[in-house]
Amino acid sequence: MKDILVTGGAGYIGSHTAVELIAAGYRPILVDNFSNTDERLLEGMARITGQEPIVHRGDCCDLEFMRTLFQQYTFAGVIHFAAYKAVGESVAQPLKYYHNNIVSLTNLLQLLEVFEVRSLVFSSSCTVYGQPEQLPIREDGPENKATSPYGCTKQIGEQILSDFYRAHSDFTIGMLRYFNPIGAHPSGWIGELPFGVPNNLVPFLTQATAGHRQALTVFGADYDTPDGSCIRDFIHVVDLAKAHVKTLDFLMRQTSCCEAINLGQGKGNSVFEVIQTFEAVNGVQVPHSIGARRAGDVVQIWADASKAKRLLDWQTELTLGDALRDAWNWQCHLDKG
């Protein structure tokens, strides 16, 4: 059984990916500083998989702590999720984002080099494209200036990885450009669980609908889109988790590569469409109001995901309705205690 280091492995996407890694016969070794996750996700992972997750508590910005993990295990590959990810917060606290997201990556690359771990899956983002000039976006399309410090950290991270690969061509690197992960595991045992007020649409929507928050604010209804709200490519988190396993399998079959790969459904849905679909699949009303535009938001973006199909034999299987049903199931599970 191959050990895979999963940084940020107790978080939203990390926990779902760990579940899929176990299903595929890998042994995920999780590291997390628990700055934006909760013990309940570990309990949920254990219920789904039937085994207690292996978790090390620490910060990827602590090089010596990370070194102890590489000394303890022989990793066959690494999936690097650990990063701050809220667009709005990054605008307000840019130094927090530049320090955490860049230092954690450079620390990891130093250790990959020293311990000769050759395969790395990097959690990137569609924010590297900035405000797109044409849709759908291809990986070889133009990358504009990122609209937020968070997006900048992902652009810089990809540049660091490209430079590292040029100096170490025997490595295999996959830079996965996520679009908008939503939903939860269909079991209801794990899902998105941010601390404090959620920065992302769907967890705020579910919490507002459950009565834990004030009405959801739709940030801008005057954009140049069919219904005036922003458009995003929403992808079920389980589909996204499976893509990481497919990427790891692909990288381990290669002798040398550095690939940027879009992960999305390949179509866009507006914020108002999300609200309407949520209400339709769950039979509840979403309290919401219209607010001003939010700094750092891109107007509309969706993926050309054909490269993922070609290289990884991966495509989405779950719908927007599936994701919103599972997100509400997760919220109801939390409310039951």
PDB file of C-alpha atoms in Angstrom, residues 22-276:
ATOM      1  CA  ILE A  22      -8.516   4.826   0.529  1.00  0.00           C
ATOM      2  CA  ALA A  23     -11.137   3.457  -1.883  1.00  0.00           C
ATOM      3  CA  ALA A  24      -8.408   3.320  -4.561  1.00  0.00           C
ATOM      4  CA  GLY A  25      -6.002   1.354  -2.325  1.00  0.00           C
ATOM      5  CA  TYR A  26      -3.725   4.170  -1.136  1.00  0.00           C
ATOM      6  CA  ARG A  27      -2.925   5.085   2.473  1.00  0.00           C
ATOM      7  CA  PRO A  28      -3.359   8.843   2.951  1.00  0.00           C
ATOM      8  CA  ILE A  29      -1.189  10.499   5.604  1.00  0.00           C
ATOM      9  CA  LEU A  30      -2.902  13.741   6.531  1.00  0.00           C
ATOM     10  CA  VAL A  31      -1.319  16.911   7.855  1.00  0.00           C
ATOM     11  CA  ASP A  32      -3.385  19.906   8.929  1.00  0.00           C
ATOM     12  CA  ASN A  33      -3.070  22.824  11.324  1.00  0.00           C
ATOM     13  CA  PHE A  34      -6.860  22.860  11.882  1.00  0.00           C
ATOM     14  CA  SER A  35      -7.066  26.597  11.242  1.00  0.00           C
ATOM     15  CA  ASN A  36     -10.169  26.163   9.089  1.00  0.00           C
ATOM     16  CA  THR A  37     -11.560  22.701   9.759  1.00  0.00           C
ATOM     17  CA  ASP A  38     -13.109  20.636  12.516  1.00  0.00           C
ATOM     18  CA  GLU A  39     -12.651  17.299  14.279  1.00  0.00           C
ATOM     19  CA  ARG A  40     -16.058  16.183  13.014  1.00  0.00           C
ATOM     20  CA  LEU A  41     -14.637  15.696   9.533  1.00  0.00           C
ATOM     21  CA  LEU A  42     -12.152  13.165  10.914  1.00  0.00           C
ATOM     22  CA  GLU A  43     -14.990  11.317  12.619  1.00  0.00           C
ATOM     23  CA  GLY A  44     -16.963  11.354   9.384  1.00  0.00           C
ATOM     24  CA  MET A  45     -14.036  10.008   7.378  1.00  0.00           C
ATOM     25  CA  ALA A  46     -13.717   7.131   9.844  1.00  0.00           C
ATOM     26  CA  ARG A  47     -17.420   6.302   9.503  1.00  0.00           C
ATOM     27  CA  ILE A  48     -17.244   6.288   5.695  1.00  0.00           C
ATOM     28  CA  THR A  49     -14.008   4.309   5.328  1.00  0.00           C
ATOM     29  CA  GLY A  50     -14.166   2.083   8.395  1.00  0.00           C
ATOM     30  CA  GLN A  51     -10.698   3.142   9.515  1.00  0.00           C
ATOM     31  CA  GLU A  52      -9.288   5.932  11.634  1.00  0.00           C
ATOM     32  CA  PRO A  53      -7.493   8.555   9.536  1.00  0.00           C
ATOM     33  CA  ILE A  54      -3.769   9.026  10.122  1.00  0.00           C
ATOM     34  CA  VAL A  55      -3.427  12.705  11.008  1.00  0.00           C
ATOM     35  CA  HIS A  56      -0.454  14.841  12.024  1.00  0.00           C
ATOM     36  CA  ARG A  57      -1.221  18.257  13.460  1.00  0.00           C
ATOM     37  CA  GLY A  58       1.117  20.954  12.267  1.00  0.00           C
ATOM     38  CA  ASP A  59       1.727  23.768   9.839  1.00  0.00           C
ATOM     39  CA  CYS A  60       3.217  23.348   6.377  1.00  0.00           C
ATOM     40  CA  CYS A  61       5.018  26.665   6.880  1.00  0.00           C
ATOM     41  CA  ASP A  62       7.048  24.931   9.619  1.00  0.00           C
ATOM     42  CA  LEU A  63       9.838  23.332   7.597  1.00  0.00           C
ATOM     43  CA  GLU A  64      11.266  21.255  10.442  1.00  0.00           C
ATOM     44  CA  PHE A  65       7.868  19.843  11.356  1.00  0.00           C
ATOM     45  CA  MET A  66       7.332  18.840   7.742  1.00  0.00           C
ATOM     46  CA  ARG A  67      10.788  17.282   7.608  1.00  0.00           C
ATOM     47  CA  THR A  68       9.819  14.894  10.434  1.00  0.00           C
ATOM     48  CA  LEU A  69       6.977  13.518   8.289  1.00  0.00           C
ATOM     49  CA  PHE A  70       9.302  12.813   5.374  1.00  0.00           C
ATOM     50  CA  GLN A  71      11.680  11.079   7.789  1.00  0.00           C
ATOM     51  CA  GLN A  72       8.869   8.966   9.250  1.00  0.00           C
ATOM     52  CA  TYR A  73       7.214   7.829   5.994  1.00  0.00           C
ATOM     53  CA  THR A  74       8.278   6.877   2.485  1.00  0.00           C
ATOM     54  CA  PHE A  75       5.821   8.846   0.395  1.00  0.00           C
ATOM     55  CA  ALA A  76       4.954   7.699  -3.118  1.00  0.00           C
ATOM     56  CA  GLY A  77       3.413  11.099  -3.862  1.00  0.00           C
ATOM     57  CA  VAL A  78       1.993  14.294  -2.388  1.00  0.00           C
ATOM     58  CA  ILE A  79      -1.296  16.119  -2.789  1.00  0.00           C
ATOM     59  CA  HIS A  80      -0.926  19.714  -1.614  1.00  0.00           C
ATOM     60  CA  PHE A  81      -4.170  21.362  -0.501  1.00  0.00           C
ATOM     61  CA  ALA A  82      -2.912  23.428   2.434  1.00  0.00           C
ATOM     62  CA  ALA A  83      -3.652  27.078   1.653  1.00  0.00           C
ATOM     63  CA  TYR A  84      -5.917  29.931   2.622  1.00  0.00           C
ATOM     64  CA  LYS A  85      -8.642  30.201   0.004  1.00  0.00           C
ATOM     65  CA  ALA A  86     -11.155  33.027   0.595  1.00  0.00           C
ATOM     66  CA  VAL A  87     -11.078  35.657  -2.164  1.00  0.00           C
ATOM     67  CA  GLY A  88     -12.648  38.423  -0.078  1.00  0.00           C
ATOM     68  CA  GLU A  89     -10.428  37.793   2.955  1.00  0.00           C
ATOM     69  CA  SER A  90      -7.348  37.823   0.737  1.00  0.00           C
ATOM     70  CA  VAL A  91      -8.229  41.334  -0.423  1.00  0.00           C
ATOM     71  CA  ALA A  92      -8.454  42.482   3.216  1.00  0.00           C
ATOM     72  CA  GLN A  93      -5.410  40.490   4.447  1.00  0.00           C
ATOM     73  CA  PRO A  94      -3.024  40.033   1.518  1.00  0.00           C
ATOM     74  CA  LEU A  95       0.140  39.377   3.543  1.00  0.00           C
ATOM     75  CA  LYS A  96      -1.541  36.490   5.375  1.00  0.00           C
ATOM     76  CA  TYR A  97      -2.228  34.857   2.014  1.00  0.00           C
ATOM     77  CA  TYR A  98       1.150  35.508   0.406  1.00  0.00           C
ATOM     78  CA  HIS A  99       3.032  34.167   3.423  1.00  0.00           C
ATOM     79  CA  ASN A 100       0.983  31.037   4.019  1.00  0.00           C
ATOM     80  CA  ASN A 101       0.300  29.957   0.459  1.00  0.00           C
ATOM     81  CA  ILE A 102       3.801  30.548  -0.909  1.00  0.00           C
ATOM     82  CA  VAL A 103       5.965  29.463   2.041  1.00  0.00           C
ATOM     83  CA  SER A 104       4.036  26.207   2.475  1.00  0.00           C
ATOM     84  CA  LEU A 105       4.678  25.355  -1.180  1.00  0.00           C
ATOM     85  CA  THR A 106       8.386  26.221  -1.202  1.00  0.00           C
ATOM     86  CA  ASN A 107       8.900  24.224   2.018  1.00  0.00           C
ATOM     87  CA  LEU A 108       7.240  21.238   0.428  1.00  0.00           C
ATOM     88  CA  LEU A 109       9.318  21.456  -2.740  1.00  0.00           C
ATOM     89  CA  GLN A 110      12.546  21.549  -0.734  1.00  0.00           C
ATOM     90  CA  LEU A 111      11.546  18.305   0.966  1.00  0.00           C
ATOM     91  CA  LEU A 112      10.406  16.637  -2.249  1.00  0.00           C
ATOM     92  CA  GLU A 113      13.845  17.324  -3.669  1.00  0.00           C
ATOM     93  CA  VAL A 114      15.769  16.102  -0.617  1.00  0.00           C
ATOM     94  CA  PHE A 115      13.684  12.945  -0.106  1.00  0.00           C
ATOM     95  CA  GLU A 116      13.257  12.251  -3.831  1.00  0.00           C
ATOM     96  CA  VAL A 117       9.472  12.149  -3.846  1.00  0.00           C
ATOM     97  CA  ARG A 118       8.738  12.622  -7.541  1.00  0.00           C
ATOM     98  CA  SER A 119       4.970  13.095  -7.908  1.00  0.00           C
ATOM     99  CA  LEU A 120       3.061  16.192  -6.747  1.00  0.00           C
ATOM    100  CA  VAL A 121      -0.576  17.172  -7.235  1.00  0.00           C
ATOM    101  CA  PHE A 122      -1.013  20.918  -6.607  1.00  0.00           C
ATOM    102  CA  SER A 123      -4.321  22.481  -5.661  1.00  0.00           C
ATOM    103  CA  SER A 124      -4.575  25.458  -8.004  1.00  0.00           C
ATOM    104  CA  SER A 125      -7.589  27.468  -9.078  1.00  0.00           C
ATOM    105  CA  CYS A 126      -9.413  28.987 -12.011  1.00  0.00           C
ATOM    106  CA  THR A 127      -8.562  32.343 -10.425  1.00  0.00           C
ATOM    107  CA  VAL A 128      -5.222  32.081 -12.285  1.00  0.00           C
ATOM    108  CA  TYR A 129      -7.122  33.167 -15.408  1.00  0.00           C
ATOM    109  CA  GLY A 130      -8.234  36.503 -13.952  1.00  0.00           C
ATOM    110  CA  GLN A 131     -11.187  38.004 -15.811  1.00  0.00           C
ATOM    111  CA  PRO A 132     -11.386  35.730 -18.880  1.00  0.00           C
ATOM    112  CA  GLU A 133     -11.488  37.181 -22.382  1.00  0.00           C
ATOM    113  CA  GLN A 134     -13.173  34.147 -23.929  1.00  0.00           C
ATOM    114  CA  LEU A 135     -15.209  31.213 -22.684  1.00  0.00           C
ATOM    115  CA  PRO A 136     -14.911  28.348 -22.042  1.00  0.00           C
ATOM    116  CA  ILE A 137     -11.366  28.687 -20.746  1.00  0.00           C
ATOM    117  CA  ARG A 138      -8.656  26.351 -22.012  1.00  0.00           C
ATOM    118  CA  GLU A 139      -5.436  25.687 -20.114  1.00  0.00           C
ATOM    119  CA  ASP A 140      -3.412  27.279 -22.905  1.00  0.00           C
ATOM    120  CA  GLY A 141      -5.573  30.402 -22.983  1.00  0.00           C
ATOM    121  CA  PRO A 142      -4.383  33.809 -21.803  1.00  0.00           C
ATOM    122  CA  GLU A 143      -3.813  34.328 -18.106  1.00  0.00           C
ATOM    123  CA  ASN A 144      -4.739  37.853 -17.094  1.00  0.00           C
ATOM    124  CA  LYS A 145      -3.868  39.643 -13.883  1.00  0.00           C
ATOM    125  CA  ALA A 146      -5.553  37.869 -10.997  1.00  0.00           C
ATOM    126  CA  THR A 147      -8.387  39.850  -9.420  1.00  0.00           C
ATOM    127  CA  SER A 148      -7.399  39.008  -5.824  1.00  0.00           C
ATOM    128  CA  PRO A 149      -4.304  38.249  -3.728  1.00  0.00           C
ATOM    129  CA  TYR A 150      -5.597  34.688  -3.396  1.00  0.00           C
ATOM    130  CA  GLY A 151      -5.564  34.347  -7.176  1.00  0.00           C
ATOM    131  CA  CYS A 152      -2.094  35.864  -7.292  1.00  0.00           C
ATOM    132  CA  THR A 153      -0.797  33.230  -4.861  1.00  0.00           C
ATOM    133  CA  LYS A 154      -2.050  30.516  -7.208  1.00  0.00           C
ATOM    134  CA  GLN A 155      -0.433  32.196 -10.227  1.00  0.00           C
ATOM    135  CA  ILE A 156       2.832  32.504  -8.293  1.00  0.00           C
ATOM    136  CA  GLY A 157       2.528  28.917  -7.066  1.00  0.00           C
ATOM    137  CA  GLU A 158       2.189  27.640 -10.623  1.00  0.00           C
ATOM    138  CA  GLN A 159       5.180  29.734 -11.704  1.00  0.00           C
ATOM    139  CA  ILE A 160       7.250  28.299  -8.855  1.00  0.00           C
ATOM    140  CA  LEU A 161       6.259  24.788  -9.885  1.00  0.00           C
ATOM    141  CA  SER A 162       7.077  25.440 -13.549  1.00  0.00           C
ATOM    142  CA  ASP A 163      10.499  26.808 -12.593  1.00  0.00           C
ATOM    143  CA  PHE A 164      11.096  23.887 -10.233  1.00  0.00           C
ATOM    144  CA  TYR A 165      10.203  21.445 -12.996  1.00  0.00           C
ATOM    145  CA  ARG A 166      12.610  23.080 -15.438  1.00  0.00           C
ATOM    146  CA  ALA A 167      15.371  22.445 -12.907  1.00  0.00           C
ATOM    147  CA  HIS A 168      14.121  18.921 -12.021  1.00  0.00           C
ATOM    148  CA  SER A 169      12.704  17.357 -15.149  1.00  0.00           C
ATOM    149  CA  ASP A 170      12.445  13.912 -13.567  1.00  0.00           C
ATOM    150  CA  PHE A 171       9.504  15.098 -11.463  1.00  0.00           C
ATOM    151  CA  THR A 172       5.837  14.703 -12.390  1.00  0.00           C
ATOM    152  CA  ILE A 173       3.590  17.606 -11.418  1.00  0.00           C
ATOM    153  CA  GLY A 174      -0.124  18.144 -11.895  1.00  0.00           C
ATOM    154  CA  MET A 175      -1.500  21.649 -11.317  1.00  0.00           C
ATOM    155  CA  LEU A 176      -5.243  21.231 -10.953  1.00  0.00           C
ATOM    156  CA  ARG A 177      -7.214  24.366 -11.705  1.00  0.00           C
ATOM    157  CA  TYR A 178     -10.467  23.950  -9.800  1.00  0.00           C
ATOM    158  CA  PHE A 179     -13.503  25.878 -10.711  1.00  0.00           C
ATOM    159  CA  ASN A 180     -16.086  26.030  -7.873  1.00  0.00           C
ATOM    160  CA  PRO A 181     -16.262  22.961  -5.589  1.00  0.00           C
ATOM    161  CA  ILE A 182     -19.582  22.540  -3.777  1.00  0.00           C
ATOM    162  CA  GLY A 183     -21.623  19.782  -2.161  1.00  0.00           C
ATOM    163  CA  ALA A 184     -20.748  17.080   0.335  1.00  0.00           C
ATOM    164  CA  HIS A 185     -20.287  13.342   0.564  1.00  0.00           C
ATOM    165  CA  PRO A 186     -23.653  11.671  -0.167  1.00  0.00           C
ATOM    166  CA  SER A 187     -23.439   9.835   3.158  1.00  0.00           C
ATOM    167  CA  GLY A 188     -23.831  13.151   4.969  1.00  0.00           C
ATOM    168  CA  TRP A 189     -20.799  12.405   7.158  1.00  0.00           C
ATOM    169  CA  ILE A 190     -18.382  14.972   5.684  1.00  0.00           C
ATOM    170  CA  GLY A 191     -18.854  18.304   3.923  1.00  0.00           C
ATOM    171  CA  GLU A 192     -17.822  21.938   3.922  1.00  0.00           C
ATOM    172  CA  LEU A 193     -17.485  23.237   7.477  1.00  0.00           C
ATOM    173  CA  PRO A 194     -15.771  26.654   7.611  1.00  0.00           C
ATOM    174  CA  PHE A 195     -15.122  28.437  10.885  1.00  0.00           C
ATOM    175  CA  GLY A 196     -17.130  31.586  11.469  1.00  0.00           C
ATOM    176  CA  VAL A 197     -19.084  33.267   8.694  1.00  0.00           C
ATOM    177  CA  PRO A 198     -18.672  31.306   5.433  1.00  0.00           C
ATOM    178  CA  ASN A 199     -16.918  33.083   2.575  1.00  0.00           C
ATOM    179  CA  ASN A 200     -18.276  30.708  -0.076  1.00  0.00           C
ATOM    180  CA  LEU A 201     -21.762  30.739  -1.568  1.00  0.00           C
ATOM    181  CA  VAL A 202     -23.140  27.297  -0.795  1.00  0.00           C
ATOM    182  CA  PRO A 203     -22.225  26.915   2.908  1.00  0.00           C
ATOM    183  CA  PHE A 204     -23.624  30.400   3.564  1.00  0.00           C
ATOM    184  CA  LEU A 205     -26.751  29.467   1.603  1.00  0.00           C
ATOM    185  CA  THR A 206     -27.301  26.265   3.598  1.00  0.00           C
ATOM    186  CA  GLN A 207     -26.670  28.016   6.924  1.00  0.00           C
ATOM    187  CA  ALA A 208     -29.018  30.868   6.034  1.00  0.00           C
ATOM    188  CA  THR A 209     -31.723  28.419   4.955  1.00  0.00           C
ATOM    189  CA  ALA A 210     -31.288  26.509   8.226  1.00  0.00           C
ATOM    190  CA  GLY A 211     -31.742  29.762  10.153  1.00  0.00           C
ATOM    191  CA  HIS A 212     -28.167  30.076  11.425  1.00  0.00           C
ATOM    192  CA  ARG A 213     -27.369  33.187   9.371  1.00  0.00           C
ATOM    193  CA  GLN A 214     -29.126  36.275   8.138  1.00  0.00           C
ATOM    194  CA  ALA A 215     -30.427  36.153   4.581  1.00  0.00           C
ATOM    195  CA  LEU A 216     -27.939  35.246   1.865  1.00  0.00           C
ATOM    196  CA  THR A 217     -26.611  38.324   0.058  1.00  0.00           C
ATOM    197  CA  VAL A 218     -26.266  38.037  -3.707  1.00  0.00           C
ATOM    198  CA  PHE A 219     -23.256  40.235  -4.389  1.00  0.00           C
ATOM    199  CA  GLY A 220     -24.335  42.155  -7.475  1.00  0.00           C
ATOM    200  CA  ALA A 221     -27.352  41.659  -9.717  1.00  0.00           C
ATOM    201  CA  ASP A 222     -26.291  44.175 -12.363  1.00  0.00           C
ATOM    202  CA  TYR A 223     -23.525  42.252 -14.127  1.00  0.00           C
ATOM    203  CA  ASP A 224     -23.595  41.717 -17.867  1.00  0.00           C
ATOM    204  CA  THR A 225     -25.030  38.190 -17.564  1.00  0.00           C
ATOM    205  CA  PRO A 226     -28.488  36.821 -18.431  1.00  0.00           C
ATOM    206  CA  ASP A 227     -29.911  37.345 -14.937  1.00  0.00           C
ATOM    207  CA  GLY A 228     -27.416  39.945 -13.661  1.00  0.00           C
ATOM    208  CA  SER A 229     -25.623  37.684 -11.156  1.00  0.00           C
ATOM    209  CA  CYS A 230     -22.149  36.169 -11.422  1.00  0.00           C
ATOM    210  CA  ILE A 231     -21.714  32.881 -13.270  1.00  0.00           C
ATOM    211  CA  ARG A 232     -19.482  30.051 -12.073  1.00  0.00           C
ATOM    212  CA  ASP A 233     -18.661  26.475 -13.043  1.00  0.00           C
ATOM    213  CA  PHE A 234     -19.814  24.483 -10.009  1.00  0.00           C
ATOM    214  CA  ILE A 235     -18.309  21.014  -9.500  1.00  0.00           C
ATOM    215  CA  HIS A 236     -19.389  18.393  -6.976  1.00  0.00           C
ATOM    216  CA  VAL A 237     -16.624  17.865  -4.408  1.00  0.00           C
ATOM    217  CA  VAL A 238     -16.798  14.073  -4.844  1.00  0.00           C
ATOM    218  CA  ASP A 239     -16.116  14.430  -8.577  1.00  0.00           C
ATOM    219  CA  LEU A 240     -13.239  16.750  -7.685  1.00  0.00           C
ATOM    220  CA  ALA A 241     -11.815  14.298  -5.136  1.00  0.00           C
ATOM    221  CA  LYS A 242     -11.882  11.485  -7.681  1.00  0.00           C
ATOM    222  CA  ALA A 243      -9.985  13.708 -10.119  1.00  0.00           C
ATOM    223  CA  HIS A 244      -7.112  13.948  -7.621  1.00  0.00           C
ATOM    224  CA  VAL A 245      -6.813  10.180  -7.463  1.00  0.00           C
ATOM    225  CA  LYS A 246      -6.908   9.986 -11.266  1.00  0.00           C
ATOM    226  CA  THR A 247      -4.203  12.664 -11.439  1.00  0.00           C
ATOM    227  CA  LEU A 248      -1.994  10.838  -8.956  1.00  0.00           C
ATOM    228  CA  ASP A 249      -2.377   7.614 -10.936  1.00  0.00           C
ATOM    229  CA  PHE A 250      -1.494   9.491 -14.129  1.00  0.00           C
ATOM    230  CA  LEU A 251       1.596  11.151 -12.635  1.00  0.00           C
ATOM    231  CA  MET A 252       2.933   7.870 -11.286  1.00  0.00           C
ATOM    232  CA  ARG A 253       2.820   6.397 -14.774  1.00  0.00           C
ATOM    233  CA  GLN A 254       4.915   9.239 -16.211  1.00  0.00           C
ATOM    234  CA  THR A 255       8.659   9.776 -16.071  1.00  0.00           C
ATOM    235  CA  SER A 256       8.509  13.538 -16.597  1.00  0.00           C
ATOM    236  CA  CYS A 257       5.666  16.051 -16.872  1.00  0.00           C
ATOM    237  CA  CYS A 258       4.267  19.319 -15.577  1.00  0.00           C
ATOM    238  CA  GLU A 259       0.639  19.742 -16.586  1.00  0.00           C
ATOM    239  CA  ALA A 260      -2.006  22.361 -15.813  1.00  0.00           C
ATOM    240  CA  ILE A 261      -5.466  20.783 -15.935  1.00  0.00           C
ATOM    241  CA  ASN A 262      -8.905  22.355 -15.604  1.00  0.00           C
ATOM    242  CA  LEU A 263     -11.423  20.604 -13.355  1.00  0.00           C
ATOM    243  CA  GLY A 264     -14.992  21.716 -13.912  1.00  0.00           C
ATOM    244  CA  GLN A 265     -18.322  20.693 -15.396  1.00  0.00           C
ATOM    245  CA  GLY A 266     -17.673  22.702 -18.517  1.00  0.00           C
ATOM    246  CA  LYS A 267     -20.709  24.943 -18.128  1.00  0.00           C
ATOM    247  CA  GLY A 268     -21.696  27.872 -15.974  1.00  0.00           C
ATOM    248  CA  ASN A 269     -24.573  28.542 -13.596  1.00  0.00           C
ATOM    249  CA  SER A 270     -25.488  31.896 -12.105  1.00  0.00           C
ATOM    250  CA  VAL A 271     -25.953  32.610  -8.410  1.00  0.00           C
ATOM    251  CA  PHE A 272     -29.689  32.946  -8.970  1.00  0.00           C
ATOM    252  CA  GLU A 273     -29.739  29.560 -10.749  1.00  0.00           C
ATOM    253  CA  VAL A 274     -28.023  28.010  -7.732  1.00  0.00           C
ATOM    254  CA  ILE A 275     -30.684  29.436  -5.432  1.00  0.00           C
ATOM    255  CA  GLN A 276     -33.508  28.227  -7.683  1.00  0.00           C
TER     256      GLN A 276
END
